[in-house]
PDB file of C-alpha atoms in Angstrom:
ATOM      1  CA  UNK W1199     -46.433  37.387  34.896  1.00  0.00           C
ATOM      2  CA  UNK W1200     -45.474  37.517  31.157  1.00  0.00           C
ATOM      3  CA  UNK W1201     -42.038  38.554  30.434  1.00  0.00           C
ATOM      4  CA  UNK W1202     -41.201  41.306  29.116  1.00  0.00           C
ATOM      5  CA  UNK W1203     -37.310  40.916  26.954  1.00  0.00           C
ATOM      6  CA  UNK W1204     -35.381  43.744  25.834  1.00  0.00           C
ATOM      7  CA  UNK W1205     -33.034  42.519  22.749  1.00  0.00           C
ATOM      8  CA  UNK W1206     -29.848  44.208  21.548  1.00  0.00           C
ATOM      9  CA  UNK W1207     -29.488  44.471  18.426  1.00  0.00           C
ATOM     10  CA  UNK W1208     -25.939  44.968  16.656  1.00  0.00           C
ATOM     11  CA  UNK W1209     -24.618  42.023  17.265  1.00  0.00           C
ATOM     12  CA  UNK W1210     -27.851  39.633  19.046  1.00  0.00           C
ATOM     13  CA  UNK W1211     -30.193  40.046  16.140  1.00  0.00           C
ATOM     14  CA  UNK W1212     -28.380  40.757  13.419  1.00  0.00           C
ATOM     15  CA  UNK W1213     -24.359  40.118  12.213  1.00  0.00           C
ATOM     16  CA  UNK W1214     -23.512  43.435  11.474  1.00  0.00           C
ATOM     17  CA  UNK W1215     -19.999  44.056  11.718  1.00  0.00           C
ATOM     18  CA  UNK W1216     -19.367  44.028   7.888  1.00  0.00           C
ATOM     19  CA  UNK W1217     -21.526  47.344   7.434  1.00  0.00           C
ATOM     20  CA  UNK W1218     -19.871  48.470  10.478  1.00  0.00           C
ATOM     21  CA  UNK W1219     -16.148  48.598   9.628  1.00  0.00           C
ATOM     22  CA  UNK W1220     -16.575  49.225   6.426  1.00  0.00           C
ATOM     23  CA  UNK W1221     -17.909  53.223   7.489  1.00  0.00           C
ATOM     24  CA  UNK W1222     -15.587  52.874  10.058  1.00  0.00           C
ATOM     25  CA  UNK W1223     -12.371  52.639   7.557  1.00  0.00           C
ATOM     26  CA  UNK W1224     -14.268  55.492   5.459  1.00  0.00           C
ATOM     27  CA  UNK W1225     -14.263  57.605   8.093  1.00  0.00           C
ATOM     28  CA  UNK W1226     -10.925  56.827   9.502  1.00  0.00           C
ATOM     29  CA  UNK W1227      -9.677  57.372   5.859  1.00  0.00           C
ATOM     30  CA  UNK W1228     -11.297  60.683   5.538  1.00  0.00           C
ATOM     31  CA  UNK W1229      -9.247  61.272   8.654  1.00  0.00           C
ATOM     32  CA  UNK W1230      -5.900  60.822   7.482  1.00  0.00           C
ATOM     33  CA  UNK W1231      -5.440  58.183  10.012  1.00  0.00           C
ATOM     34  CA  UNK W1232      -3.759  54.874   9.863  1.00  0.00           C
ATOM     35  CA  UNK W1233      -6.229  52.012   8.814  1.00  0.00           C
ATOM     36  CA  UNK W1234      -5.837  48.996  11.669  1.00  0.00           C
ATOM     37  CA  UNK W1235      -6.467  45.351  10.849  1.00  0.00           C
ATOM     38  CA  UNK W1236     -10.273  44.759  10.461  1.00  0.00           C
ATOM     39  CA  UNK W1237     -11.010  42.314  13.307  1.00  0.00           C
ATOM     40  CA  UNK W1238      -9.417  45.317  15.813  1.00  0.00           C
ATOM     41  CA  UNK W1239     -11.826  47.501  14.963  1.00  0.00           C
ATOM     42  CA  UNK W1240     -14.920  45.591  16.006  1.00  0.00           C
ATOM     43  CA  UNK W1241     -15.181  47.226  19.283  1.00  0.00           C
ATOM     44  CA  UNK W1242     -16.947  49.352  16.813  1.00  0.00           C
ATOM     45  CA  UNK W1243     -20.251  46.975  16.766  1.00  0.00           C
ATOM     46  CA  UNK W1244     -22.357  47.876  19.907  1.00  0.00           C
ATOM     47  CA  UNK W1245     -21.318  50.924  22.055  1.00  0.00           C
ATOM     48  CA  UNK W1246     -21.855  54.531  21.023  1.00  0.00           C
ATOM     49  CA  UNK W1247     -19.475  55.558  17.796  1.00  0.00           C
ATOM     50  CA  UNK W1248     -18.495  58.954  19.681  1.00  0.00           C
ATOM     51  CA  UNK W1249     -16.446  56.985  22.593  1.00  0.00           C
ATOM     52  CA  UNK W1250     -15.343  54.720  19.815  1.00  0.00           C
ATOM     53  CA  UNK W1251     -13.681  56.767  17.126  1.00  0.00           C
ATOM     54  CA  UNK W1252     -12.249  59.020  20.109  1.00  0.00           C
ATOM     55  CA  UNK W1253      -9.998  55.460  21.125  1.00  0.00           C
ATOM     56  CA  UNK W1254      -9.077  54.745  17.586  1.00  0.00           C
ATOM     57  CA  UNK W1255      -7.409  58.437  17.803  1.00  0.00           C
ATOM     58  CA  UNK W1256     -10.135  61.406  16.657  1.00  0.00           C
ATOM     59  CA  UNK W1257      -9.708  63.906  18.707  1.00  0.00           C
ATOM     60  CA  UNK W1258     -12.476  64.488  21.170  1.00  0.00           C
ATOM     61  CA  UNK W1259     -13.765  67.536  19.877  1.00  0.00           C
ATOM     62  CA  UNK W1260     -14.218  65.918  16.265  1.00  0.00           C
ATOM     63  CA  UNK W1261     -15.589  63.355  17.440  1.00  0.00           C
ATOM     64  CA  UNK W1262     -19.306  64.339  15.845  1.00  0.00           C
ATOM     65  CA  UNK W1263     -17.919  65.304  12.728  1.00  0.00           C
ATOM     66  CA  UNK W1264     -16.221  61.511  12.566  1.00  0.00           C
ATOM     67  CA  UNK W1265     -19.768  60.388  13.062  1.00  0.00           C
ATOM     68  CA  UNK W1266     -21.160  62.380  10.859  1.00  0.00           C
ATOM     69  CA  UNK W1267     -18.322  61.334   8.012  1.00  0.00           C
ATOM     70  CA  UNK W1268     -19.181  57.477   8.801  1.00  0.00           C
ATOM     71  CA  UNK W1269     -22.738  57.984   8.011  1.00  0.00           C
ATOM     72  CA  UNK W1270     -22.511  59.292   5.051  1.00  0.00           C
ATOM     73  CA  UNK W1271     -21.561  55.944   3.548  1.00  0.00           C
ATOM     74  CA  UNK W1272     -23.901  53.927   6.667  1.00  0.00           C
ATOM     75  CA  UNK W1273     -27.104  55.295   5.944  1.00  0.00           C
ATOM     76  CA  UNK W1274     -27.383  54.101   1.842  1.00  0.00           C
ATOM     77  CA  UNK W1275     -25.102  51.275   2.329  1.00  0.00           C
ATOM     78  CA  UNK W1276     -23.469  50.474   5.471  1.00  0.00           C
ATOM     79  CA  UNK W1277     -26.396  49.480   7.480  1.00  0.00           C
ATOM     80  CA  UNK W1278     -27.674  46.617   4.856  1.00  0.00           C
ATOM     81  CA  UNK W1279     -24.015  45.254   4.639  1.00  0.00           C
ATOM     82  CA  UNK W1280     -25.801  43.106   7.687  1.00  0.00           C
ATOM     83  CA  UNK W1281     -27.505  39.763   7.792  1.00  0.00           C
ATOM     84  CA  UNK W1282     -29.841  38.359  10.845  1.00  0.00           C
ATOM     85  CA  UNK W1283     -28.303  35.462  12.535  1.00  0.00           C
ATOM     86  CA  UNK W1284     -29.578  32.142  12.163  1.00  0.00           C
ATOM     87  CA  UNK W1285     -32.778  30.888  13.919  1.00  0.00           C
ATOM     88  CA  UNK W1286     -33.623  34.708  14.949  1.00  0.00           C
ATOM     89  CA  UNK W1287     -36.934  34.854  13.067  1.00  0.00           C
ATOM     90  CA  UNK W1288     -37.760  31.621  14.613  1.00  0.00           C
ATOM     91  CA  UNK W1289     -37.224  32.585  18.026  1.00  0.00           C
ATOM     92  CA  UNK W1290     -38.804  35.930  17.959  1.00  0.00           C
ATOM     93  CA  UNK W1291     -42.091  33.915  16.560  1.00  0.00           C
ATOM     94  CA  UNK W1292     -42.137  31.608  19.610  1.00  0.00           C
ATOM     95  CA  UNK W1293     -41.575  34.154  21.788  1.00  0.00           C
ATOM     96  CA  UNK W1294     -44.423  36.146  20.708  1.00  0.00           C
ATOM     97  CA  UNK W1295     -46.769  32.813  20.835  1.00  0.00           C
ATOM     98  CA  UNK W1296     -45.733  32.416  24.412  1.00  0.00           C
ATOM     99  CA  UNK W1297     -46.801  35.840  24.827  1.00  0.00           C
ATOM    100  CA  UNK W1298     -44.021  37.910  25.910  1.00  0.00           C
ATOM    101  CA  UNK W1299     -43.461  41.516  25.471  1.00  0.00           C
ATOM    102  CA  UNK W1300     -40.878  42.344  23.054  1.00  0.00           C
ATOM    103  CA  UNK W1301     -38.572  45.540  22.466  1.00  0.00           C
ATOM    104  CA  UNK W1302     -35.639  46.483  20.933  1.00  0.00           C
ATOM    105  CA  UNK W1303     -32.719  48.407  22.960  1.00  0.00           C
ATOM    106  CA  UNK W1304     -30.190  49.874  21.120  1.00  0.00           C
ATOM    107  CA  UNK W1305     -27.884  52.299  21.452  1.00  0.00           C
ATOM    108  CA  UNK W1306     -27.565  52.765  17.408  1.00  0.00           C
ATOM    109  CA  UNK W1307     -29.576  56.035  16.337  1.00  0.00           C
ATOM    110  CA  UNK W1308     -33.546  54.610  16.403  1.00  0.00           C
ATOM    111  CA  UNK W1309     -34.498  55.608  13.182  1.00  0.00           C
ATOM    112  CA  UNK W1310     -31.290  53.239  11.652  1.00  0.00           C
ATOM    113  CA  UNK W1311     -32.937  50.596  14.247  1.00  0.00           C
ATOM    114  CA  UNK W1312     -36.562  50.520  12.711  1.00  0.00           C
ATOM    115  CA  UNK W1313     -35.194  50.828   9.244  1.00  0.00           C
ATOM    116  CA  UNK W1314     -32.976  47.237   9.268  1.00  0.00           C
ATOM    117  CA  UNK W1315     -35.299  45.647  10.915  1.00  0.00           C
ATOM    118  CA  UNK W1316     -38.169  46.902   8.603  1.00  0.00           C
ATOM    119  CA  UNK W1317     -35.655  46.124   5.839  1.00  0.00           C
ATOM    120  CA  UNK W1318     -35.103  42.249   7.138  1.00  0.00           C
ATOM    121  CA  UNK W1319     -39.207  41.817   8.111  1.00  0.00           C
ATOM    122  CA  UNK W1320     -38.130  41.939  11.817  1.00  0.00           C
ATOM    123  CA  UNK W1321     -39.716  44.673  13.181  1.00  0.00           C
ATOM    124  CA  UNK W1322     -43.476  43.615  13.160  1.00  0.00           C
ATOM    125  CA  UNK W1323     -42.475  41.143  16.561  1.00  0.00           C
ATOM    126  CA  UNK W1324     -41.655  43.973  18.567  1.00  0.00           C
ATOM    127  CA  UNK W1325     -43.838  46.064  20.462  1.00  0.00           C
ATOM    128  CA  UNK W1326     -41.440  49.019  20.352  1.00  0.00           C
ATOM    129  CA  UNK W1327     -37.940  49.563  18.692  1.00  0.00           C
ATOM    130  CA  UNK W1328     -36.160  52.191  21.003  1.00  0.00           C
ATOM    131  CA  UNK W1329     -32.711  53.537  20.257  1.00  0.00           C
ATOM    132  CA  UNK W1330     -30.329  56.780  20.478  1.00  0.00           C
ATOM    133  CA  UNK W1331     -32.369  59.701  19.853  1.00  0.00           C
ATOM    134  CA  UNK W1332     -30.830  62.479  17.781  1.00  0.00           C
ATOM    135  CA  UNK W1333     -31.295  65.018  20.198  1.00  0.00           C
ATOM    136  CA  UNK W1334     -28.986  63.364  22.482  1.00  0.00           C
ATOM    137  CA  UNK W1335     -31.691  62.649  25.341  1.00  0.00           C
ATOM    138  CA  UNK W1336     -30.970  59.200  25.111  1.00  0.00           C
ATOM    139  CA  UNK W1337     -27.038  58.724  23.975  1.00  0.00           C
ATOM    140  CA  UNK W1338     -26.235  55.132  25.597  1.00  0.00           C
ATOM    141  CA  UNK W1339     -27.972  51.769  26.441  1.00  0.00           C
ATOM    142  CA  UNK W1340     -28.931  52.831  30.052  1.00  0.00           C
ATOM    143  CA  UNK W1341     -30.278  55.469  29.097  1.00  0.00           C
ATOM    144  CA  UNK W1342     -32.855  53.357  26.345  1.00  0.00           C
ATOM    145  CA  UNK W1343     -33.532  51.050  28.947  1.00  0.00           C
ATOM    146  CA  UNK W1344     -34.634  53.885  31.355  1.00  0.00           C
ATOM    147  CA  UNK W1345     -36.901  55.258  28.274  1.00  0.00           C
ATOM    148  CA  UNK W1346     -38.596  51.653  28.324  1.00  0.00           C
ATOM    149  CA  UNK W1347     -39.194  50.946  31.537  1.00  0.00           C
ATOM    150  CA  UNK W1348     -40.950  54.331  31.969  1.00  0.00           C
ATOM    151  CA  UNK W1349     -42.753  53.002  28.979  1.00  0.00           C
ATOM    152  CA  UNK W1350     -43.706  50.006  30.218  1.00  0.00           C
ATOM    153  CA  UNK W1351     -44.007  50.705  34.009  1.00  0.00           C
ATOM    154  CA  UNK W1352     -42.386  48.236  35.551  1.00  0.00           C
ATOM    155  CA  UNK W1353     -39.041  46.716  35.269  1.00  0.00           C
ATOM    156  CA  UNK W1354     -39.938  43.556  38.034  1.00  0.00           C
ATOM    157  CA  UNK W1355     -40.172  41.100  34.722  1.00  0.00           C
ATOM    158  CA  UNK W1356     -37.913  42.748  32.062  1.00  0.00           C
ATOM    159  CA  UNK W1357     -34.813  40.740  30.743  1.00  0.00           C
ATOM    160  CA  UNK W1358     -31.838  42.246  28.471  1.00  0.00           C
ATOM    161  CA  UNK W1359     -30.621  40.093  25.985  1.00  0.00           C
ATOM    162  CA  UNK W1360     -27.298  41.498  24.327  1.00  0.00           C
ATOM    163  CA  UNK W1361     -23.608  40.505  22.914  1.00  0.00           C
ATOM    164  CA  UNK W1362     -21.812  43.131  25.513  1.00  0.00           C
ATOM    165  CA  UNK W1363     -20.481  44.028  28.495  1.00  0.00           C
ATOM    166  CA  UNK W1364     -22.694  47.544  28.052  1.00  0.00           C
ATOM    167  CA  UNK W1365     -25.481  45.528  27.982  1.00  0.00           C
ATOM    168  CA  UNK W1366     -25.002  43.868  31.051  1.00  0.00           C
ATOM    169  CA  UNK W1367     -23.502  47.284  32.638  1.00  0.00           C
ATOM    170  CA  UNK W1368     -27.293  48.843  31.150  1.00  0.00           C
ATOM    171  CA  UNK W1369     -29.417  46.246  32.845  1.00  0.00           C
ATOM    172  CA  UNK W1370     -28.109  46.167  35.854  1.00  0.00           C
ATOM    173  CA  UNK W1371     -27.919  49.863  35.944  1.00  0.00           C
ATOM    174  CA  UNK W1372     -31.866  49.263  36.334  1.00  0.00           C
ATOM    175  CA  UNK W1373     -31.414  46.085  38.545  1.00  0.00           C
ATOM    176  CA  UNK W1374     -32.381  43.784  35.366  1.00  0.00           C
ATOM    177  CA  UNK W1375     -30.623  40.546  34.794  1.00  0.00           C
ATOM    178  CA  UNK W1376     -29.104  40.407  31.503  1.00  0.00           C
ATOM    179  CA  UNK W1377     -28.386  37.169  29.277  1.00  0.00           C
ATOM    180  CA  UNK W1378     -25.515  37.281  26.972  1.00  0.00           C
ATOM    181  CA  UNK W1379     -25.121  35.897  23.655  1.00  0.00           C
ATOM    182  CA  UNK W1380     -21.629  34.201  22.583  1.00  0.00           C
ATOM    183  CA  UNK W1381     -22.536  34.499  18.917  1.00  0.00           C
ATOM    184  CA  UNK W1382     -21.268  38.745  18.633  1.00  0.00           C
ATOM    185  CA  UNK W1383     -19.006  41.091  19.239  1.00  0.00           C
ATOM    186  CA  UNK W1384     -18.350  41.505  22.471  1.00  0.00           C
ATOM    187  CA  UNK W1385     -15.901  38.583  24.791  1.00  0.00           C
ATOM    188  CA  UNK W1386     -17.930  36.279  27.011  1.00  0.00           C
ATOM    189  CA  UNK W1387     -15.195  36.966  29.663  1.00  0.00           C
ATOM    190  CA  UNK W1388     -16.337  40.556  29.836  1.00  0.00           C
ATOM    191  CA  UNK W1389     -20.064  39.991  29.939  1.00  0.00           C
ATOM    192  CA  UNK W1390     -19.408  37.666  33.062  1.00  0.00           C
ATOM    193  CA  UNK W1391     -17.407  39.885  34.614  1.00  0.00           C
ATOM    194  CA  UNK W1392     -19.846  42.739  34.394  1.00  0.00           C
ATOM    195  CA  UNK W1393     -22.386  40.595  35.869  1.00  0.00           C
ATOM    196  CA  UNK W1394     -24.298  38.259  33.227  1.00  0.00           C
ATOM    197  CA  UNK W1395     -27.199  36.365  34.531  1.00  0.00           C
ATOM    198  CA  UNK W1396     -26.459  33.871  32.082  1.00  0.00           C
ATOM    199  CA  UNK W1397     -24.206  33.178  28.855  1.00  0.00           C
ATOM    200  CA  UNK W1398     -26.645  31.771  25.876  1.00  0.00           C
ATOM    201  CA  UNK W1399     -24.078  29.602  23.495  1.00  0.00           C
ATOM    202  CA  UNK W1400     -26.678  28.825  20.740  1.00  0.00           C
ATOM    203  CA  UNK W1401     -30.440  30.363  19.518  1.00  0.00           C
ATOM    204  CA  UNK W1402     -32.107  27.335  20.850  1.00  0.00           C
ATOM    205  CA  UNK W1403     -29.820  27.688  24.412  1.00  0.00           C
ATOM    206  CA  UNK W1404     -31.150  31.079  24.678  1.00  0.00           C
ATOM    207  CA  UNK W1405     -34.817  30.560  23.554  1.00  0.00           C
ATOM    208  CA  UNK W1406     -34.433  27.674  26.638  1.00  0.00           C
ATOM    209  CA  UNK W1407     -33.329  30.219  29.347  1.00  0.00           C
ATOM    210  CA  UNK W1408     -35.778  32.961  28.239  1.00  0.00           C
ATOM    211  CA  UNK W1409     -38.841  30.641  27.931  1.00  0.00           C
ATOM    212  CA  UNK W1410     -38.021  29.318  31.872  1.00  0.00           C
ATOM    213  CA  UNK W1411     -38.969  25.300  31.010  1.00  0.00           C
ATOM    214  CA  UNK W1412     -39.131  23.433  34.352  1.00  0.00           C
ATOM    215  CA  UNK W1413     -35.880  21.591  33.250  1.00  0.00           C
ATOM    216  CA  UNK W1414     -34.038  24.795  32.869  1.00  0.00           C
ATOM    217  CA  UNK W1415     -31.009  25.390  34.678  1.00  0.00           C
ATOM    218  CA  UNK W1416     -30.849  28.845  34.493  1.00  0.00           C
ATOM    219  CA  UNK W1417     -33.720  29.559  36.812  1.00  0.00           C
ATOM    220  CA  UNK W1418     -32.149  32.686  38.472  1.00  0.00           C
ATOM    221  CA  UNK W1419     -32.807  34.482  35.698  1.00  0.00           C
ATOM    222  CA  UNK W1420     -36.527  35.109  36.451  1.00  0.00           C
ATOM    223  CA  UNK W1421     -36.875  34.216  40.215  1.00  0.00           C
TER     224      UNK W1421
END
């Protein structure tokens, strides 16, 4: 049975914290609230911005207009303040040779999704990008990976690849193991705790546990 691998993207495919906090001080500015050092805010980079800007102190019922405010500066420049990590193009290609199916999960708005990866010459390896819909019928990552297993009709050989504890939390929302990545922005610690499969430390690590080699040590992963 081919595989069938969901990827994260904030974060897995591409390093893009920069873009990130920089909308995120905009908006916080436009607030009136006090600007915390940068590397606090990178909870920022992965789960969905309403939650987000409500714990750096927006109250709850602004909490749309806050995303609204960060947007204005993330849609012309914020979301290209980003860079794909390392090796990513490279494993993407072998993965497709080998043949397995290849989405993107995301709980960033979908349209922002299919534009960066457009924008880097990413999105052609994926079968579909799927993200947060504006209408709100699909706010989180469980909720994506729900929309893509209907889509695909079967979840018996799907994988999650992420940098998160949310995507773990997703997956196995939808009884999918989940691999995380070290390389972005959430804690290893966290992913573990919330149930990772595995922990890939490097691209070539994870491109081992995802293409199942005979010698690979994380064969739990796809039983």
């Amino acid at each position: 049975m081919k595989k069938t691998i969901l990827f994260d993207l904030d974060g897995t495919l591409t390093d893009s914290g920069d873009g990130i906090i920089n909308c995120v001080i905009y908006a916080l500015e436009r607030f009136g609230l006090s600007i915390p050092p940068r590397d606090s805010l990178r909870y920022f980079v992965g789960p969905p911005l309403h939650e987000s800007f409500v714990k750096q102190g927006v109250p709850a019922e602004r909490a749309e207009e806050a995303v609204a405010v960060y947007r204005e500066r993330y849609v012309p420049t914020g979301m290209f303040e980003n860079t794909p990590y390392p090796g990513v193009r490279e494993l993407l290609e072998k993965l497709n040779a080998e043949g397995c199916t290849l989405y993107v999960a995301s709980s960033k708005p979908e349209w922002m999704c299919v534009q960066i990866l457009e924008h880097f010459d990413l999105a052609k390896y994926f079968t579909q990008i799927c993200g947060a819909t504006m209408d709100t019928s699909r706010t989180n990552k469980e909720a994506v990976i729900e929309y893509l297993i209907q889509q695909n009709g079967k979840s018996d050989n799907m994988v999650m690849v992420g940098d998160t504890k949310f995507d773990v939390i997703g997956a196995k929302a939808h009884g999918i193991p989940c691999i995380g990545v070290s390389w972005g922005y959430g804690t290893v610690a966290d992913m573990q705790a919330a149930g990772a499969a595995a922990i890939a430390q490097t691209m070539e690590e994870l491109y081992s546990i995802l293409s199942h080699g005979e010698k690979n040590q994380f064969t739990e992963v796809f039983p």
